[in-house]
PDB file of C-alpha atoms and ligand atoms in Angstrom:
ATOM      1  CA  MET Q 209      13.030   7.542   0.939  1.00  0.00           C
ATOM      2  CA  LYS Q 210      10.517  10.329   1.311  1.00  0.00           C
ATOM      3  CA  LEU Q 211       6.959   9.026   1.698  1.00  0.00           C
ATOM      4  CA  LEU Q 212       3.813  11.045   1.079  1.00  0.00           C
ATOM      5  CA  PHE Q 213       0.481   9.463   2.014  1.00  0.00           C
ATOM      6  CA  LEU Q 214      -2.078  10.556  -0.577  1.00  0.00           C
ATOM      7  CA  GLY Q 215      -4.820   8.447   1.007  1.00  0.00           C
ATOM      8  CA  THR Q 216      -5.138   6.423   4.197  1.00  0.00           C
ATOM      9  CA  GLY Q 217      -8.718   5.130   4.148  1.00  0.00           C
ATOM     10  CA  ALA Q 218     -10.198   1.665   3.697  1.00  0.00           C
ATOM     11  CA  ALA Q 219     -12.913   0.749   1.189  1.00  0.00           C
ATOM     12  CA  GLY Q 220     -15.478   3.147   2.670  1.00  0.00           C
ATOM     13  CA  SER Q 221     -13.525   6.000   1.037  1.00  0.00           C
ATOM     14  CA  VAL Q 222     -14.187   4.812  -2.509  1.00  0.00           C
ATOM     15  CA  LYS Q 223     -17.164   6.916  -3.511  1.00  0.00           C
ATOM     16  CA  ARG Q 224     -15.772  10.429  -3.062  1.00  0.00           C
ATOM     17  CA  ASP Q 225     -13.739  12.197  -5.717  1.00  0.00           C
ATOM     18  CA  GLU Q 226     -12.130  14.718  -3.406  1.00  0.00           C
ATOM     19  CA  ALA Q 227     -12.512  13.389   0.115  1.00  0.00           C
ATOM     20  CA  ASP Q 228     -11.982  15.809   2.995  1.00  0.00           C
ATOM     21  CA  ILE Q 229      -9.470  15.117   5.719  1.00  0.00           C
ATOM     22  CA  THR Q 230     -11.933  14.737   8.538  1.00  0.00           C
ATOM     23  CA  GLU Q 231     -12.597  11.904  10.965  1.00  0.00           C
ATOM     24  CA  GLY Q 232     -14.273   9.089   9.051  1.00  0.00           C
ATOM     25  CA  ILE Q 233     -13.645  10.591   5.626  1.00  0.00           C
ATOM     26  CA  ARG Q 234     -10.256   9.646   4.189  1.00  0.00           C
ATOM     27  CA  ARG Q 235      -9.042   9.296   0.657  1.00  0.00           C
ATOM     28  CA  CYS Q 236      -8.435   5.810  -0.753  1.00  0.00           C
ATOM     29  CA  THR Q 237      -5.068   4.291   0.152  1.00  0.00           C
ATOM     30  CA  THR Q 238      -2.211   5.495  -2.045  1.00  0.00           C
ATOM     31  CA  MET Q 239       1.404   6.289  -1.145  1.00  0.00           C
ATOM     32  CA  MET Q 240       4.032   8.267  -3.038  1.00  0.00           C
ATOM     33  CA  ILE Q 241       7.791   7.629  -2.793  1.00  0.00           C
ATOM     34  CA  ASP Q 242      10.264  10.393  -3.675  1.00  0.00           C
ATOM     35  CA  GLU Q 243       7.714  12.137  -5.905  1.00  0.00           C
ATOM     36  CA  THR Q 244       8.323   9.597  -8.704  1.00  0.00           C
ATOM     37  CA  VAL Q 245       6.632   6.382  -7.536  1.00  0.00           C
ATOM     38  CA  LEU Q 246       3.098   5.508  -6.496  1.00  0.00           C
ATOM     39  CA  VAL Q 247       1.951   2.467  -4.569  1.00  0.00           C
ATOM     40  CA  ASP Q 248      -1.626   1.995  -5.791  1.00  0.00           C
ATOM     41  CA  VAL Q 249      -3.536   4.454  -7.932  1.00  0.00           C
ATOM     42  CA  SER Q 250      -6.832   5.419  -6.396  1.00  0.00           C
ATOM     43  CA  ARG Q 251      -9.758   7.630  -7.243  1.00  0.00           C
ATOM     44  CA  GLN Q 252      -8.393  10.751  -5.553  1.00  0.00           C
ATOM     45  CA  SER Q 253      -4.621  10.283  -6.014  1.00  0.00           C
ATOM     46  CA  PHE Q 254      -4.072  12.271  -9.240  1.00  0.00           C
ATOM     47  CA  ASP Q 255      -6.172  15.265  -8.205  1.00  0.00           C
ATOM     48  CA  TYR Q 256      -4.866  15.298  -4.629  1.00  0.00           C
ATOM     49  CA  GLN Q 257      -1.189  15.116  -5.584  1.00  0.00           C
ATOM     50  CA  THR Q 258      -1.752  17.929  -8.066  1.00  0.00           C
ATOM     51  CA  LYS Q 259      -3.452  19.969  -5.345  1.00  0.00           C
ATOM     52  CA  LEU Q 260      -0.397  19.373  -3.114  1.00  0.00           C
ATOM     53  CA  GLY Q 261       1.850  20.755  -5.853  1.00  0.00           C
ATOM     54  CA  LYS Q 262       3.399  17.400  -6.843  1.00  0.00           C
ATOM     55  CA  ASP Q 263       3.823  17.079 -10.605  1.00  0.00           C
ATOM     56  CA  PRO Q 264       2.096  13.911 -11.955  1.00  0.00           C
ATOM     57  CA  ALA Q 265       4.386  14.022 -15.033  1.00  0.00           C
ATOM     58  CA  LYS Q 266       7.248  12.965 -12.731  1.00  0.00           C
ATOM     59  CA  ILE Q 267       5.646   9.605 -11.894  1.00  0.00           C
ATOM     60  CA  THR Q 268       7.702   6.845 -13.558  1.00  0.00           C
ATOM     61  CA  ASP Q 269       6.308   3.735 -11.812  1.00  0.00           C
ATOM     62  CA  ILE Q 270       2.994   2.684 -10.262  1.00  0.00           C
ATOM     63  CA  PHE Q 271       2.942  -0.484  -8.146  1.00  0.00           C
ATOM     64  CA  LEU Q 272      -0.489  -2.046  -7.703  1.00  0.00           C
ATOM     65  CA  SER Q 273      -1.102  -4.030  -4.539  1.00  0.00           C
ATOM     66  CA  HIS Q 274      -4.379  -5.494  -5.824  1.00  0.00           C
ATOM     67  CA  ALA Q 275      -7.424  -4.696  -7.937  1.00  0.00           C
ATOM     68  CA  HIS Q 276      -9.902  -3.646  -5.230  1.00  0.00           C
ATOM     69  CA  GLY Q 277     -11.662  -0.350  -5.988  1.00  0.00           C
ATOM     70  CA  ASP Q 278     -10.009   1.496  -3.094  1.00  0.00           C
ATOM     71  CA  HIS Q 279      -6.532   0.778  -4.590  1.00  0.00           C
ATOM     72  CA  PHE Q 280      -7.124   0.848  -8.321  1.00  0.00           C
ATOM     73  CA  ASN Q 281      -9.017   3.446 -10.333  1.00  0.00           C
ATOM     74  CA  ARG Q 282      -8.966   3.254 -14.110  1.00  0.00           C
ATOM     75  CA  ASP Q 283      -9.575   6.975 -14.679  1.00  0.00           C
ATOM     76  CA  SER Q 284      -6.722   7.934 -12.343  1.00  0.00           C
ATOM     77  CA  LEU Q 285      -4.325   5.516 -14.038  1.00  0.00           C
ATOM     78  CA  LEU Q 286      -5.230   6.964 -17.452  1.00  0.00           C
ATOM     79  CA  LYS Q 287      -4.655  10.502 -16.141  1.00  0.00           C
ATOM     80  CA  TYR Q 288      -1.121   9.470 -15.105  1.00  0.00           C
ATOM     81  CA  ALA Q 289      -0.674   7.752 -18.467  1.00  0.00           C
ATOM     82  CA  ALA Q 290      -1.576  11.007 -20.237  1.00  0.00           C
ATOM     83  CA  ALA Q 291       0.562  13.180 -17.931  1.00  0.00           C
ATOM     84  CA  THR Q 292       3.614  10.974 -18.569  1.00  0.00           C
ATOM     85  CA  GLU Q 293       2.922  10.672 -22.312  1.00  0.00           C
ATOM     86  CA  GLY Q 294       2.542   6.913 -22.012  1.00  0.00           C
ATOM     87  CA  LYS Q 295       5.869   6.355 -20.255  1.00  0.00           C
ATOM     88  CA  VAL Q 296       4.571   5.346 -16.808  1.00  0.00           C
ATOM     89  CA  ARG Q 297       5.213   1.698 -15.898  1.00  0.00           C
ATOM     90  CA  PHE Q 298       2.306  -0.110 -14.226  1.00  0.00           C
ATOM     91  CA  TRP Q 299       3.383  -3.112 -12.126  1.00  0.00           C
ATOM     92  CA  CYS Q 300       0.845  -5.685 -10.962  1.00  0.00           C
ATOM     93  CA  HIS Q 301       0.520  -9.407 -10.291  1.00  0.00           C
ATOM     94  CA  LYS Q 302      -0.017 -11.115 -13.641  1.00  0.00           C
ATOM     95  CA  GLY Q 303      -3.205 -12.749 -12.313  1.00  0.00           C
ATOM     96  CA  ALA Q 304      -4.644  -9.281 -11.576  1.00  0.00           C
ATOM     97  CA  LEU Q 305      -5.173  -8.754 -15.305  1.00  0.00           C
ATOM     98  CA  GLU Q 306      -8.308 -10.898 -15.240  1.00  0.00           C
ATOM     99  CA  ASN Q 307      -9.779  -8.495 -12.665  1.00  0.00           C
ATOM    100  CA  LEU Q 308      -8.395  -5.265 -14.189  1.00  0.00           C
ATOM    101  CA  LYS Q 309      -9.856  -6.061 -17.619  1.00  0.00           C
ATOM    102  CA  PHE Q 310      -7.778  -3.560 -19.641  1.00  0.00           C
ATOM    103  CA  THR Q 311      -8.874  -2.995 -23.226  1.00  0.00           C
ATOM    104  CA  GLU Q 312      -6.375  -3.098 -26.120  1.00  0.00           C
ATOM    105  CA  GLU Q 313      -6.809   0.657 -26.438  1.00  0.00           C
ATOM    106  CA  GLU Q 314      -6.000   1.252 -22.756  1.00  0.00           C
ATOM    107  CA  LEU Q 315      -2.925  -0.987 -22.938  1.00  0.00           C
ATOM    108  CA  GLU Q 316      -1.396   1.316 -25.565  1.00  0.00           C
ATOM    109  CA  LYS Q 317      -1.453   4.229 -23.116  1.00  0.00           C
ATOM    110  CA  PHE Q 318       1.020   2.993 -20.448  1.00  0.00           C
ATOM    111  CA  VAL Q 319       3.700   0.323 -20.008  1.00  0.00           C
ATOM    112  CA  LEU Q 320       2.166  -2.802 -18.500  1.00  0.00           C
ATOM    113  CA  CYS Q 321       4.625  -4.821 -16.355  1.00  0.00           C
ATOM    114  CA  PRO Q 322       3.075  -7.988 -14.854  1.00  0.00           C
ATOM    115  CA  VAL Q 323       5.090  -9.785 -12.142  1.00  0.00           C
ATOM    116  CA  GLU Q 324       5.038 -13.098 -10.288  1.00  0.00           C
ATOM    117  CA  ILE Q 325       5.194 -13.776  -6.554  1.00  0.00           C
ATOM    118  CA  CYS Q 326       8.776 -13.446  -5.182  1.00  0.00           C
ATOM    119  CA  ASP Q 327      10.056 -11.636  -8.302  1.00  0.00           C
ATOM    120  CA  THR Q 328      12.795  -9.079  -7.592  1.00  0.00           C
ATOM    121  CA  TRP Q 329      13.675  -6.386 -10.133  1.00  0.00           C
ATOM    122  CA  GLU Q 330      15.250  -2.950 -10.542  1.00  0.00           C
ATOM    123  CA  THR Q 331      13.251   0.133 -11.463  1.00  0.00           C
ATOM    124  CA  ALA Q 332      12.939   3.789 -10.425  1.00  0.00           C
ATOM    125  CA  GLY Q 333      16.339   3.606  -8.713  1.00  0.00           C
ATOM    126  CA  MET Q 334      15.017   0.890  -6.396  1.00  0.00           C
ATOM    127  CA  THR Q 335      15.231  -2.853  -5.931  1.00  0.00           C
ATOM    128  CA  VAL Q 336      11.661  -4.114  -5.648  1.00  0.00           C
ATOM    129  CA  THR Q 337      10.400  -7.489  -4.431  1.00  0.00           C
ATOM    130  CA  ALA Q 338       6.795  -8.664  -4.754  1.00  0.00           C
ATOM    131  CA  LEU Q 339       5.554 -10.880  -1.928  1.00  0.00           C
ATOM    132  CA  PRO Q 340       2.159 -12.571  -1.500  1.00  0.00           C
ATOM    133  CA  ALA Q 341      -0.356 -10.872   0.782  1.00  0.00           C
ATOM    134  CA  ASN Q 342      -3.045 -12.667   2.775  1.00  0.00           C
ATOM    135  CA  HIS Q 343      -5.868 -10.940   0.931  1.00  0.00           C
ATOM    136  CA  LEU Q 344      -8.376 -11.744  -1.795  1.00  0.00           C
ATOM    137  CA  VAL Q 345      -9.996  -9.974  -4.727  1.00  0.00           C
ATOM    138  CA  GLY Q 346     -13.363 -11.388  -5.744  1.00  0.00           C
ATOM    139  CA  SER Q 347     -13.863 -15.130  -5.930  1.00  0.00           C
ATOM    140  CA  PHE Q 348     -11.659 -17.544  -3.993  1.00  0.00           C
ATOM    141  CA  THR Q 349     -10.807 -19.100  -7.380  1.00  0.00           C
ATOM    142  CA  THR Q 350      -9.282 -15.870  -8.779  1.00  0.00           C
ATOM    143  CA  ALA Q 351      -5.818 -16.013 -10.362  1.00  0.00           C
ATOM    144  CA  GLU Q 352      -4.882 -12.689  -8.764  1.00  0.00           C
ATOM    145  CA  LYS Q 353      -2.458 -12.847  -5.851  1.00  0.00           C
ATOM    146  CA  PRO Q 354      -2.576  -9.513  -3.970  1.00  0.00           C
ATOM    147  CA  LEU Q 355       0.946  -8.176  -3.424  1.00  0.00           C
ATOM    148  CA  HIS Q 356       2.988  -6.700  -0.638  1.00  0.00           C
ATOM    149  CA  TYR Q 357       6.240  -5.021  -1.640  1.00  0.00           C
ATOM    150  CA  ILE Q 358       9.762  -4.580  -0.339  1.00  0.00           C
ATOM    151  CA  PHE Q 359      11.363  -1.380  -1.679  1.00  0.00           C
ATOM    152  CA  GLU Q 360      15.131  -0.885  -1.292  1.00  0.00           C
ATOM    153  CA  LYS Q 361      16.707   2.455  -2.161  1.00  0.00           C
ATOM    154  CA  ASP Q 362      19.739   4.457  -1.003  1.00  0.00           C
ATOM    155  CA  GLY Q 363      20.559   1.889   1.701  1.00  0.00           C
ATOM    156  CA  LYS Q 364      17.018   1.950   3.177  1.00  0.00           C
ATOM    157  CA  THR Q 365      14.490  -0.881   3.111  1.00  0.00           C
ATOM    158  CA  LEU Q 366      10.722  -0.428   3.325  1.00  0.00           C
ATOM    159  CA  TYR Q 367       8.016  -3.085   3.731  1.00  0.00           C
ATOM    160  CA  TYR Q 368       4.610  -2.205   2.292  1.00  0.00           C
ATOM    161  CA  GLY Q 369       2.114  -4.656   3.809  1.00  0.00           C
ATOM    162  CA  CYS Q 370      -1.238  -3.374   2.688  1.00  0.00           C
ATOM    163  CA  ASP Q 371      -3.869  -4.827   2.195  1.00  0.00           C
ATOM    164  CA  GLY Q 372      -3.491  -8.044   4.127  1.00  0.00           C
ATOM    165  CA  GLY Q 373      -4.032  -9.814   7.421  1.00  0.00           C
ATOM    166  CA  TRP Q 374      -0.935 -11.185   9.158  1.00  0.00           C
ATOM    167  CA  TYR Q 375       2.182 -12.030   7.161  1.00  0.00           C
ATOM    168  CA  THR Q 376       1.832 -14.955   4.794  1.00  0.00           C
ATOM    169  CA  ALA Q 377       4.179 -17.868   5.541  1.00  0.00           C
ATOM    170  CA  ILE Q 378       6.096 -17.068   2.341  1.00  0.00           C
ATOM    171  CA  GLU Q 379       6.720 -13.422   3.195  1.00  0.00           C
ATOM    172  CA  TRP Q 380       7.661 -14.137   6.820  1.00  0.00           C
ATOM    173  CA  GLU Q 381      10.108 -16.870   5.764  1.00  0.00           C
ATOM    174  CA  TYR Q 382      11.444 -14.556   3.024  1.00  0.00           C
ATOM    175  CA  MET Q 383      12.207 -11.921   5.676  1.00  0.00           C
ATOM    176  CA  LEU Q 384      13.933 -14.439   7.964  1.00  0.00           C
ATOM    177  CA  GLN Q 385      15.821 -16.424   5.316  1.00  0.00           C
ATOM    178  CA  LYS Q 386      17.027 -13.321   3.449  1.00  0.00           C
ATOM    179  CA  LYS Q 387      17.853 -11.658   6.812  1.00  0.00           C
ATOM    180  CA  VAL Q 388      15.986  -8.533   5.752  1.00  0.00           C
ATOM    181  CA  LYS Q 389      16.381  -5.459   7.986  1.00  0.00           C
ATOM    182  CA  PHE Q 390      13.613  -2.926   7.594  1.00  0.00           C
ATOM    183  CA  ASP Q 391      13.952   0.810   8.181  1.00  0.00           C
ATOM    184  CA  GLY Q 392      10.204   1.220   7.723  1.00  0.00           C
ATOM    185  CA  VAL Q 393       7.243  -1.154   8.032  1.00  0.00           C
ATOM    186  CA  ILE Q 394       3.770  -0.186   6.840  1.00  0.00           C
ATOM    187  CA  LEU Q 395       0.918  -2.353   8.104  1.00  0.00           C
ATOM    188  CA  ASP Q 396      -2.777  -2.619   7.279  1.00  0.00           C
ATOM    189  CA  ALA Q 397      -4.753  -1.376  10.288  1.00  0.00           C
ATOM    190  CA  THR Q 398      -8.257  -1.648   8.852  1.00  0.00           C
ATOM    191  CA  VAL Q 399     -10.143  -3.331  11.662  1.00  0.00           C
ATOM    192  CA  GLY Q 400      -8.730  -1.448  14.665  1.00  0.00           C
ATOM    193  CA  GLU Q 401     -10.417  -2.298  17.923  1.00  0.00           C
ATOM    194  CA  ASP Q 402     -13.205  -4.434  16.461  1.00  0.00           C
ATOM    195  CA  ASP Q 403     -11.650  -7.811  17.303  1.00  0.00           C
ATOM    196  CA  GLY Q 404     -14.439 -10.012  15.932  1.00  0.00           C
ATOM    197  CA  ASN Q 405     -14.856  -8.116  12.654  1.00  0.00           C
ATOM    198  CA  PHE Q 406     -15.720 -10.175   9.546  1.00  0.00           C
ATOM    199  CA  ARG Q 407     -12.543  -8.960   7.796  1.00  0.00           C
ATOM    200  CA  ILE Q 408     -10.438 -11.056  10.204  1.00  0.00           C
ATOM    201  CA  ALA Q 409      -8.841 -13.215   7.446  1.00  0.00           C
ATOM    202  CA  THR Q 410      -7.905 -10.351   5.076  1.00  0.00           C
ATOM    203  CA  HIS Q 411      -7.030  -7.339   7.273  1.00  0.00           C
ATOM    204  CA  ASN Q 412      -5.357  -6.651  10.635  1.00  0.00           C
ATOM    205  CA  ASN Q 413      -6.961  -5.624  13.879  1.00  0.00           C
ATOM    206  CA  LEU Q 414      -5.089  -3.924  16.716  1.00  0.00           C
ATOM    207  CA  ALA Q 415      -4.358  -7.167  18.564  1.00  0.00           C
ATOM    208  CA  MET Q 416      -2.785  -8.596  15.409  1.00  0.00           C
ATOM    209  CA  ILE Q 417      -0.689  -5.461  14.874  1.00  0.00           C
ATOM    210  CA  LYS Q 418       0.691  -5.816  18.421  1.00  0.00           C
ATOM    211  CA  LEU Q 419       1.798  -9.400  17.673  1.00  0.00           C
ATOM    212  CA  LEU Q 420       3.106  -8.629  14.174  1.00  0.00           C
ATOM    213  CA  THR Q 421       5.295  -5.761  15.382  1.00  0.00           C
ATOM    214  CA  LEU Q 422       6.463  -7.756  18.420  1.00  0.00           C
ATOM    215  CA  ALA Q 423       7.570 -10.573  16.076  1.00  0.00           C
ATOM    216  CA  LEU Q 424       9.540  -8.090  13.959  1.00  0.00           C
ATOM    217  CA  LYS Q 425      11.341  -6.814  17.066  1.00  0.00           C
ATOM    218  CA  GLN Q 426      12.037 -10.262  18.518  1.00  0.00           C
ATOM    219  CA  ASN Q 427      13.373 -11.771  15.294  1.00  0.00           C
ATOM    220  CA  GLY Q 428      15.882  -9.124  14.249  1.00  0.00           C
ATOM    221  CA  VAL Q 429      13.899  -7.943  11.230  1.00  0.00           C
ATOM    222  CA  LEU Q 430      14.157  -4.249  12.144  1.00  0.00           C
ATOM    223  CA  ASN Q 431      17.056  -1.832  11.961  1.00  0.00           C
ATOM    224  CA  GLU Q 432      17.604   0.454  14.927  1.00  0.00           C
ATOM    225  CA  ASN Q 433      15.209   3.420  14.748  1.00  0.00           C
ATOM    226  CA  ALA Q 434      12.964   1.609  12.236  1.00  0.00           C
ATOM    227  CA  LYS Q 435       9.611   3.340  11.821  1.00  0.00           C
ATOM    228  CA  LEU Q 436       6.467   1.267  12.409  1.00  0.00           C
ATOM    229  CA  ILE Q 437       3.571   2.757  10.475  1.00  0.00           C
ATOM    230  CA  THR Q 438      -0.142   1.964  10.086  1.00  0.00           C
ATOM    231  CA  THR Q 439      -2.558   2.937   7.318  1.00  0.00           C
ATOM    232  CA  HIS Q 440      -5.828   1.859   5.572  1.00  0.00           C
ATOM    233  CA  PHE Q 441      -8.212   2.700   8.401  1.00  0.00           C
ATOM    234  CA  ALA Q 442     -11.905   1.840   8.481  1.00  0.00           C
ATOM    235  CA  ASN Q 443     -12.770   4.553  10.928  1.00  0.00           C
ATOM    236  CA  SER Q 444     -15.989   2.804  11.919  1.00  0.00           C
ATOM    237  CA  CYS Q 445     -13.774   0.178  13.606  1.00  0.00           C
ATOM    238  CA  TYR Q 446     -12.081   2.640  15.972  1.00  0.00           C
ATOM    239  CA  ASP Q 447     -13.587   3.942  19.186  1.00  0.00           C
ATOM    240  CA  LYS Q 448     -14.436   7.565  18.470  1.00  0.00           C
ATOM    241  CA  ALA Q 449     -13.373   8.484  22.013  1.00  0.00           C
ATOM    242  CA  TYR Q 450      -9.726   7.882  21.078  1.00  0.00           C
ATOM    243  CA  THR Q 451      -7.585   9.474  18.420  1.00  0.00           C
ATOM    244  CA  LYS Q 452      -5.377   7.258  16.252  1.00  0.00           C
ATOM    245  CA  GLU Q 453      -2.375   8.732  18.121  1.00  0.00           C
ATOM    246  CA  GLU Q 454      -3.824   7.587  21.458  1.00  0.00           C
ATOM    247  CA  VAL Q 455      -4.421   4.087  20.055  1.00  0.00           C
ATOM    248  CA  PHE Q 456      -1.033   3.607  18.336  1.00  0.00           C
ATOM    249  CA  GLY Q 457       1.292   5.999  20.194  1.00  0.00           C
ATOM    250  CA  PRO Q 458       1.796   3.744  23.264  1.00  0.00           C
ATOM    251  CA  LEU Q 459       2.776   0.907  20.877  1.00  0.00           C
ATOM    252  CA  GLY Q 460       5.473   3.051  19.265  1.00  0.00           C
ATOM    253  CA  ILE Q 461       3.523   3.045  15.983  1.00  0.00           C
ATOM    254  CA  LEU Q 462       2.858   6.056  13.736  1.00  0.00           C
ATOM    255  CA  PRO Q 463      -0.703   6.235  12.355  1.00  0.00           C
ATOM    256  CA  THR Q 464      -0.864   7.999   8.976  1.00  0.00           C
ATOM    257  CA  GLU Q 465      -3.125  10.819   7.826  1.00  0.00           C
ATOM    258  CA  ASP Q 466      -3.857  12.023   4.296  1.00  0.00           C
ATOM    259  CA  GLY Q 467      -1.148  14.445   3.213  1.00  0.00           C
ATOM    260  CA  MET Q 468       1.350  13.238   5.832  1.00  0.00           C
ATOM    261  CA  GLU Q 469       5.045  13.072   4.868  1.00  0.00           C
ATOM    262  CA  LEU Q 470       7.589  10.738   6.431  1.00  0.00           C
ATOM    263  CA  GLU Q 471      11.280  10.145   5.832  1.00  0.00           C
ATOM    264  CA  ILE Q 472      12.543   6.552   6.005  1.00  0.00           C
TER     265      ILE Q 472
HETATM  266 ZN1   ZN V  24      -8.225  -1.749   0.649  1.00  0.00          ZN
HETATM  267 ZN1   ZN V  25      -8.390  -4.940  -0.557  1.00  0.00          ZN
END
């Protein structure tokens, strides 16, 4: 699986159409797989992938993690819908529909595919599993369950754990009971070195990432040479004296940048 990170920023990135790749200014979090799949569809994703020479007409499937504005942008989704002549499949938790508020007219422009927690299905040459994230959109009474995904393709297995703090009990037990072996693990790194940050229940800080990756190693959830990856950075939560490489390098973790490509 070839990954291309079209955006690696947390919610502070929302308000710019074409964010620059400079410290503190990142595009909203979106990832491309093998030039045909997107995980999340954010404000800058369509224009940025076009700028990078990646053809939006090739996108067959978009997987939404959740309906927050740094992961979902209506205009971007409709641009992909137009580029694919209505063929693009849009996967989301069925409860997200109350937050996404699609009109009848919009729903005619792409293929809506709502899923439930722990569903597994085949699409885009992959086996995909939707797992519950520890995250929340809007009110604590919302029907939306933010999703993490497991993508399996060509003998490789990738965990996409963004947004979300910790693993939920369901996803951790799923990994152990199904004896999943990851070749790549992508974790939410929003809060960085700000240990007491208010986002503590919905995003990871650095201390949590150390424990989460240690648990993966100690419980046989990783294949040899598995890549540990972090994304979704709120740069205000990182000490400006250190680069992301200096923070994550000693932990054996790759921090992402906008435009970065990785092979899993
Ligand atoms: Zn986010
Ligand atoms: Zn979020």
